[in-house]
Short mmCIF file of N, CA and C in Angstrom, two decimals:
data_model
loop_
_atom_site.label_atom_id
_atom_site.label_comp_id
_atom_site.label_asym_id
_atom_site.label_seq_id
_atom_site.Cartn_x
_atom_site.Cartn_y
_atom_site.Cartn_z
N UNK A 393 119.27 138.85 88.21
CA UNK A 393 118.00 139.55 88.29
C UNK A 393 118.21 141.02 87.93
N UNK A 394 117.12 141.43 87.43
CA UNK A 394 117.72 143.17 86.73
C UNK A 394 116.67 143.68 87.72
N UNK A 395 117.26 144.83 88.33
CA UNK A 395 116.87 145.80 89.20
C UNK A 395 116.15 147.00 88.34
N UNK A 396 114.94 147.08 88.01
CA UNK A 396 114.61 147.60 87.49
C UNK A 396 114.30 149.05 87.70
N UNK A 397 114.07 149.44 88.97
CA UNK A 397 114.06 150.75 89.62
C UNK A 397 115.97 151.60 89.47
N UNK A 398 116.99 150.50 90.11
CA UNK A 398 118.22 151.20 89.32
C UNK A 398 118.36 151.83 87.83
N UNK A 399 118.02 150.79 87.03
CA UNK A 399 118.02 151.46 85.32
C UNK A 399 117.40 152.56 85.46
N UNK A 400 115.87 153.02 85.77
CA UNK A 400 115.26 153.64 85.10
C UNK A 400 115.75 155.13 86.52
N UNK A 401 116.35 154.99 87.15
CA UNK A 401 117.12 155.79 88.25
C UNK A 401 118.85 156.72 87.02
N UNK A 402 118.91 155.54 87.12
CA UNK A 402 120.31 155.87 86.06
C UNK A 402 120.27 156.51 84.51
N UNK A 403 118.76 155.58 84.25
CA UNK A 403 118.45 156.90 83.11
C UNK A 403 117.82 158.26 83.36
N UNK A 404 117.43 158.53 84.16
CA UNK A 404 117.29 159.74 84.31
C UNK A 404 118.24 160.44 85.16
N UNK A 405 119.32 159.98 85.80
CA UNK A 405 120.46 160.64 85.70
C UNK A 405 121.26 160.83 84.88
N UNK A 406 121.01 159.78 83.90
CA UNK A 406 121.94 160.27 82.54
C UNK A 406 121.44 161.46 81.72
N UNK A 407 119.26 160.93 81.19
CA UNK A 407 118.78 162.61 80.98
C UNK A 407 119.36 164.47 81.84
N UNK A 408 119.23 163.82 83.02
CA UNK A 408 119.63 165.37 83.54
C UNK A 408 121.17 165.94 83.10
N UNK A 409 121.49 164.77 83.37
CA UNK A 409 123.60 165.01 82.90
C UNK A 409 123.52 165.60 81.44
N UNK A 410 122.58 164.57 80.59
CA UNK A 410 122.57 165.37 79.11
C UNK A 410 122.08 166.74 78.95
N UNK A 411 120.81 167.40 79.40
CA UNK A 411 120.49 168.33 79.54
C UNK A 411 121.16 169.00 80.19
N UNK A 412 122.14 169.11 80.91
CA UNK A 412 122.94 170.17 81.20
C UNK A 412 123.90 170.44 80.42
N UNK A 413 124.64 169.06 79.78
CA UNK A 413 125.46 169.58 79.46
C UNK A 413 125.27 170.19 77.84
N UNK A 414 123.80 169.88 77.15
CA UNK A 414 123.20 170.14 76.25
C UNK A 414 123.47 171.82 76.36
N UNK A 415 122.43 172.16 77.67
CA UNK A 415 122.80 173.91 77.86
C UNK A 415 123.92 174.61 77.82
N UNK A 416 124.79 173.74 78.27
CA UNK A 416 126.37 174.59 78.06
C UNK A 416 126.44 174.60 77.01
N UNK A 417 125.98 173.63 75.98
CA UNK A 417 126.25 173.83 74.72
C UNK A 417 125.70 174.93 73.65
N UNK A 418 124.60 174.81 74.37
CA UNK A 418 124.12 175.93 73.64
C UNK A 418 124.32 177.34 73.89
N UNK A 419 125.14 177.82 74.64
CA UNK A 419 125.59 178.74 75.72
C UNK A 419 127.13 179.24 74.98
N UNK A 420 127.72 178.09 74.67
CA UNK A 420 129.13 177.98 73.89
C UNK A 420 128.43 178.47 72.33
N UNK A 421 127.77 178.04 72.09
CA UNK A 421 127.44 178.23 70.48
C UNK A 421 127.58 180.02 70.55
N UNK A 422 126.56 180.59 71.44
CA UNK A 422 126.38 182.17 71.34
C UNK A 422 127.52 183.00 71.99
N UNK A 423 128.41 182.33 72.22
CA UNK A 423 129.71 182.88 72.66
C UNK A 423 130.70 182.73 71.73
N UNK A 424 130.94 181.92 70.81
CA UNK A 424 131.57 180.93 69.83
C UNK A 424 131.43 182.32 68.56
N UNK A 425 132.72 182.73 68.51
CA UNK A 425 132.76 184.02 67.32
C UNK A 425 132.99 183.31 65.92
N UNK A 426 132.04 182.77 65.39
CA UNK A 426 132.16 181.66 64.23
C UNK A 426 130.93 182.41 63.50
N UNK A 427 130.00 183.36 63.70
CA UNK A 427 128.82 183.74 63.15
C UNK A 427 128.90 184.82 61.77
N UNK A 428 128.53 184.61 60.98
CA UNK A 428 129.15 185.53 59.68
C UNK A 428 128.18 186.47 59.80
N UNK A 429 128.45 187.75 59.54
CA UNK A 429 127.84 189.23 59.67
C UNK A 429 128.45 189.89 58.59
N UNK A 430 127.32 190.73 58.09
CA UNK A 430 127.29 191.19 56.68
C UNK A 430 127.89 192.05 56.68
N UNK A 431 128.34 193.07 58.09
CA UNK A 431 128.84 194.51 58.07
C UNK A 431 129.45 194.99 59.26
N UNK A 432 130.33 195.77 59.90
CA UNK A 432 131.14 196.08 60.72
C UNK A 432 130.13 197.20 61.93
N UNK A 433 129.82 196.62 62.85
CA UNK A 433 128.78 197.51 64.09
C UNK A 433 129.82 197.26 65.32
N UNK A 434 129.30 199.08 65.91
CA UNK A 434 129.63 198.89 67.24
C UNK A 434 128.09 198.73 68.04
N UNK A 435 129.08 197.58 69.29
CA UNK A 435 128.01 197.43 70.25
C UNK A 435 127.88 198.09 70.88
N UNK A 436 126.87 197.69 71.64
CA UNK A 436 126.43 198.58 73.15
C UNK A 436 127.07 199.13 73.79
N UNK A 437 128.67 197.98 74.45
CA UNK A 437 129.59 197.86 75.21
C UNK A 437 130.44 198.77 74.68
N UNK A 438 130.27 199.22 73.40
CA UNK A 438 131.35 200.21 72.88
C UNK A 438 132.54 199.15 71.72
N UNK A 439 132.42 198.21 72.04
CA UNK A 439 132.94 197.10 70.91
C UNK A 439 132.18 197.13 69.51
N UNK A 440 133.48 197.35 68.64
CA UNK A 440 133.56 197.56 67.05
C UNK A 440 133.67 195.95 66.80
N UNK A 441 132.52 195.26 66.09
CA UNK A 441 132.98 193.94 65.77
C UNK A 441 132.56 194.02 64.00
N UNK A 442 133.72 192.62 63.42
CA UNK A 442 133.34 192.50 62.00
C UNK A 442 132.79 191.10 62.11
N UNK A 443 133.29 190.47 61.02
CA UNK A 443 132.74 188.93 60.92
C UNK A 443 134.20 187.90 60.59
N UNK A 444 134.17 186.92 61.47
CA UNK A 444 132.81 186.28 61.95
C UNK A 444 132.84 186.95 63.05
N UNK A 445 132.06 186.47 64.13
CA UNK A 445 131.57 187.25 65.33
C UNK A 445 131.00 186.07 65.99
N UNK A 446 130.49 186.54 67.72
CA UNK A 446 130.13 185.96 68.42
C UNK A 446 128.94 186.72 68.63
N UNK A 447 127.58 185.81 69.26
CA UNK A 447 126.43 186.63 69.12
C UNK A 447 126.06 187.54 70.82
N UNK A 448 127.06 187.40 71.43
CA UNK A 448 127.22 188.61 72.91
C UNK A 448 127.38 189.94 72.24
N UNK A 449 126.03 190.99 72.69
CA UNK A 449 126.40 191.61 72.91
C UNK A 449 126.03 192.53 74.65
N UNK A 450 125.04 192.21 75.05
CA UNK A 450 125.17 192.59 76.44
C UNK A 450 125.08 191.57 77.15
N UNK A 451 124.69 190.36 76.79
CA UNK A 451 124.33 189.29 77.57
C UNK A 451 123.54 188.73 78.06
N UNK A 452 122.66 189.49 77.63
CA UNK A 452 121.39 189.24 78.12
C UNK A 452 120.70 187.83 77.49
N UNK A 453 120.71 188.02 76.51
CA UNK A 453 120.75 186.74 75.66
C UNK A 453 120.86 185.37 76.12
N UNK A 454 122.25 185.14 76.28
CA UNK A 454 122.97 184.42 77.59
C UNK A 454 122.13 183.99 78.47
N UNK A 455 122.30 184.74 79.11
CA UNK A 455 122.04 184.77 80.85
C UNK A 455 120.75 184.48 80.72
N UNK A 456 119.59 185.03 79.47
CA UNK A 456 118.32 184.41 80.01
C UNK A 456 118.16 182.95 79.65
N UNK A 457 118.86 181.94 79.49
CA UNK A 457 118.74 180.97 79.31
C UNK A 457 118.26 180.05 80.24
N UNK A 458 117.13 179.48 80.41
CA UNK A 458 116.45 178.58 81.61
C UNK A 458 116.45 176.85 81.06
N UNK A 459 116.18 176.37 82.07
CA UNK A 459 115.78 174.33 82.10
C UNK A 459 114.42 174.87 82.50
N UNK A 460 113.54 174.03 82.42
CA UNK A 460 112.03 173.77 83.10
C UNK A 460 111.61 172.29 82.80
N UNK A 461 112.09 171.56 84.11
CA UNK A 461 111.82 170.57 84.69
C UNK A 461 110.21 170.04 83.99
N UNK A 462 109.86 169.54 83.19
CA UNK A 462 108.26 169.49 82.91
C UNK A 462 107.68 168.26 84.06
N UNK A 463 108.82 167.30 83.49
CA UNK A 463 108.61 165.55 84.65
C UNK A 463 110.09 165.28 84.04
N UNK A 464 110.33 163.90 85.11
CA UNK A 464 111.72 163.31 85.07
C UNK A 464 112.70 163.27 83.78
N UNK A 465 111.78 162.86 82.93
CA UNK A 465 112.28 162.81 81.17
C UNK A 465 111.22 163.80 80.26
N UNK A 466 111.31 165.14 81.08
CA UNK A 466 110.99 166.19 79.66
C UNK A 466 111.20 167.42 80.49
N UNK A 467 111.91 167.91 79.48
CA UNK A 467 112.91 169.49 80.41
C UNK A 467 112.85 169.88 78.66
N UNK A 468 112.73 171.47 79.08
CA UNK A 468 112.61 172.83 78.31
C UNK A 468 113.88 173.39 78.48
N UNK A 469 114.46 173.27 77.16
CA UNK A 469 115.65 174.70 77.59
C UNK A 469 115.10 175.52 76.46
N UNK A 470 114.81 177.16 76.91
CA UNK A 470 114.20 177.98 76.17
C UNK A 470 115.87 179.13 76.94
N UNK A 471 115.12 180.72 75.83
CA UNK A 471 115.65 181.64 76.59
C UNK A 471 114.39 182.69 76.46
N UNK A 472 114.23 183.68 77.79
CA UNK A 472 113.31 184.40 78.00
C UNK A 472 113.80 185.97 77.77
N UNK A 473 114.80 185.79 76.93
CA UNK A 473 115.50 187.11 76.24
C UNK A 473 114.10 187.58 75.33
N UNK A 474 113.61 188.92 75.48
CA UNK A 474 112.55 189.56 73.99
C UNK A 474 113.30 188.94 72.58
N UNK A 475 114.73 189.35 72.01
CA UNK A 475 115.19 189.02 71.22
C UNK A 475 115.61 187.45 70.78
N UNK A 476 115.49 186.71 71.94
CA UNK A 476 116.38 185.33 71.28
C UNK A 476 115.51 184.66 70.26
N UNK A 477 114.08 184.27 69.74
CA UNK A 477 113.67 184.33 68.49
C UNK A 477 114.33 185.09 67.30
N UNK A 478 113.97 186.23 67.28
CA UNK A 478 114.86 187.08 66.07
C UNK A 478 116.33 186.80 66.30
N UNK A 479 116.94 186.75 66.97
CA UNK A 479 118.38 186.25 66.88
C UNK A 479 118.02 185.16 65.83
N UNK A 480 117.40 183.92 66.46
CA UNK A 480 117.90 182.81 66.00
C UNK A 480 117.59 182.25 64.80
N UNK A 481 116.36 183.24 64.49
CA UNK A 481 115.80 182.89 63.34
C UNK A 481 116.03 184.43 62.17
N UNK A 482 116.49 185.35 62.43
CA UNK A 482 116.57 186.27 61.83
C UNK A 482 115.75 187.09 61.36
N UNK A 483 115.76 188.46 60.81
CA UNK A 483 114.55 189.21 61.13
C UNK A 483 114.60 190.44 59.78
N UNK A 484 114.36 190.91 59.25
CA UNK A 484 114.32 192.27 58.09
C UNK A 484 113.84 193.52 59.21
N UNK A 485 114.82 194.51 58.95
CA UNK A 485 114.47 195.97 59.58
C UNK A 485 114.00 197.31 58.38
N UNK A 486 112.85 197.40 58.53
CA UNK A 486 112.27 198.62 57.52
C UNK A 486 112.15 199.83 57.93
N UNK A 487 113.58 200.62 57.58
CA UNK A 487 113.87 201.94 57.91
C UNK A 487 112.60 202.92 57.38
N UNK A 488 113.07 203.77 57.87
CA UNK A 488 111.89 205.31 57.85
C UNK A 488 112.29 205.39 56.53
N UNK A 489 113.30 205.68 55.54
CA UNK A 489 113.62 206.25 54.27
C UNK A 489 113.19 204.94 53.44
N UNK A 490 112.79 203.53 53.86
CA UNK A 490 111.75 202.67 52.71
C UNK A 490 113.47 201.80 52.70
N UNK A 491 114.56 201.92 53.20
CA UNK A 491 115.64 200.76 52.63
C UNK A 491 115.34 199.45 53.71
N UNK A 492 115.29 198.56 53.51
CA UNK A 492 115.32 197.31 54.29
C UNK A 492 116.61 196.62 54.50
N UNK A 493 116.94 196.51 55.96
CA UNK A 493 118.07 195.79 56.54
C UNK A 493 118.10 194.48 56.74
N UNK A 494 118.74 193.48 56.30
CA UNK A 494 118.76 191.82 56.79
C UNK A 494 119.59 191.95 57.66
N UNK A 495 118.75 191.41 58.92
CA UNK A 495 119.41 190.77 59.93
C UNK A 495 119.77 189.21 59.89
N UNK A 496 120.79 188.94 59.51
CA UNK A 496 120.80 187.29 59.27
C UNK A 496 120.71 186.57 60.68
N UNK A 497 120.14 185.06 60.48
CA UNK A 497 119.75 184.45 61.34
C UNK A 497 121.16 183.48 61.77
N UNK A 498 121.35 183.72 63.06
CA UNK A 498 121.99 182.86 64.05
C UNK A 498 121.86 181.55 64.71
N UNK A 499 121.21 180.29 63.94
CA UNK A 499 120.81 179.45 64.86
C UNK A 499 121.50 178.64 65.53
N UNK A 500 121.85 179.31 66.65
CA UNK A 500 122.56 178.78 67.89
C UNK A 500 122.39 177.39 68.36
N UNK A 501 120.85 177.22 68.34
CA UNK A 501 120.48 175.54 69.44
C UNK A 501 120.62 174.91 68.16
N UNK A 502 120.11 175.07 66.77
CA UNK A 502 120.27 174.23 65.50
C UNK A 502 122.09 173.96 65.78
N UNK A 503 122.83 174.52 65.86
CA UNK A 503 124.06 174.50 65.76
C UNK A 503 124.53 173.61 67.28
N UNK A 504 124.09 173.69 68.64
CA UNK A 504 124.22 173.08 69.35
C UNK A 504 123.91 170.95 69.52
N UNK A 505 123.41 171.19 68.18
CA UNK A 505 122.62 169.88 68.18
C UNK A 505 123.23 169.51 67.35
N UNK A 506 123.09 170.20 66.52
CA UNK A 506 124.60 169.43 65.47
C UNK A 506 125.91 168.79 65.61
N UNK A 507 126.40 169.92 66.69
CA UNK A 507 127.78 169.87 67.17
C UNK A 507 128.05 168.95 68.50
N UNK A 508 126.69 168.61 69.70
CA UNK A 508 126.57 168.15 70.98
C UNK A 508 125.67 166.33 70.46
N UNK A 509 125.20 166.57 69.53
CA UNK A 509 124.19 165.19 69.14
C UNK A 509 123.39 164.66 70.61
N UNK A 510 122.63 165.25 70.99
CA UNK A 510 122.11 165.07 72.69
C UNK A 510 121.48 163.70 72.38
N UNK A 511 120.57 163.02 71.34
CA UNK A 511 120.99 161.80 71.46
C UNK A 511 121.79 161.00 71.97
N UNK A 512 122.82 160.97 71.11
CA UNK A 512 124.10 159.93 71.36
C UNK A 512 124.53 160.43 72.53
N UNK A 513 124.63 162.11 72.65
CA UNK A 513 125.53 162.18 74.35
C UNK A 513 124.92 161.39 75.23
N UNK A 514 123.01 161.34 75.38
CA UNK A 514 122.60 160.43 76.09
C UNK A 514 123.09 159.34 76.13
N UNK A 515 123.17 158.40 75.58
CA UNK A 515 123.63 157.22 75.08
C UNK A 515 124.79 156.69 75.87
N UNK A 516 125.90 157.75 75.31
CA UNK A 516 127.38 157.50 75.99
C UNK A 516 127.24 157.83 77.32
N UNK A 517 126.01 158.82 77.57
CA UNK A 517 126.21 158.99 79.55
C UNK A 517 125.63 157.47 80.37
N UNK A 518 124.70 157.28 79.62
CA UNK A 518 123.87 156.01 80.64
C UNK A 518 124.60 154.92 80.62
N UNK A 519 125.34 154.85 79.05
CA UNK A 519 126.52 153.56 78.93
C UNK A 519 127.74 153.05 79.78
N UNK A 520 127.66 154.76 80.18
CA UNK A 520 129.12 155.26 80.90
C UNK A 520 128.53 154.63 82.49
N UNK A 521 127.08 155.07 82.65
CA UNK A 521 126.52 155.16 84.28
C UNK A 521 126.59 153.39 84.69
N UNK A 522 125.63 152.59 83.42
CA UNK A 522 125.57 151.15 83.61
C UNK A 522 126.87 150.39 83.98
N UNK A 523 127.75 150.92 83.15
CA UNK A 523 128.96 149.90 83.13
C UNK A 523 129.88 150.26 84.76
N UNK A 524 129.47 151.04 85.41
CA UNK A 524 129.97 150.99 86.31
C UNK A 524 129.81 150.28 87.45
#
């Protein structure tokens, strides 16, 4: 007889397991000094970086990274950083003297999904949960 309240218990322990470990992933991506940069800046912190690079520079970035629970099987991972849009998607800066700067785009969660496949991680977690 299949217990049908277990499965659908176990899949959504496997969703939450994926979504977390989805976030670390995406967390690793903006820490991950693999990002190509056109030109040599110091940060905030007083750090001279070239390329490739990692996209820290105060952290804020980071750290605003949230889950939001919507229901059992639908969770938000956003970040509530002003900048993490223009990070991720990149942005043009139009100086006072008329020269325009490219900020190239970083896409961190595109890159987390690539590299984490939250699909399949699902997959292998609930496979992993059933067979036990």
């Amino acid at each position: 007889m299949i217990n049908w309240n277990l499965g659908k218990e176990l899949a959504i322990e496997s969703f939450d397991e994926m979504v977390s470990e989805f976030a670390q992933e995406i967390n690793f991506q903006i820490e991950d000094p693999k990002w190509d940069w056109p030109r040599e800046t110091t940060r905030k912190n007083g750090n001279v970086v070239g390329s490739p690079r990692n996209i820290v520079d105060t952290g804020e970035l980071k750290n605003s990274q949230f889950i939001e629970e919507v229901s059992d099987t639908y969770k938000v991972i956003g970040y509530t950083a002003d900048h993490a849009a223009l990070v991720h998607e990149g942005y043009q800066i139009q100086r006072n003297d008329g020269t325009v700067t490219d900020v190239p785009a970083r896409p961190f969660i595109d890159a987390a999904v690539e590299d984490y496949n939250p699909i399949e991680a699902y997959g292998e977690i609930l496979k992993e949960k059933l067979n036990d």
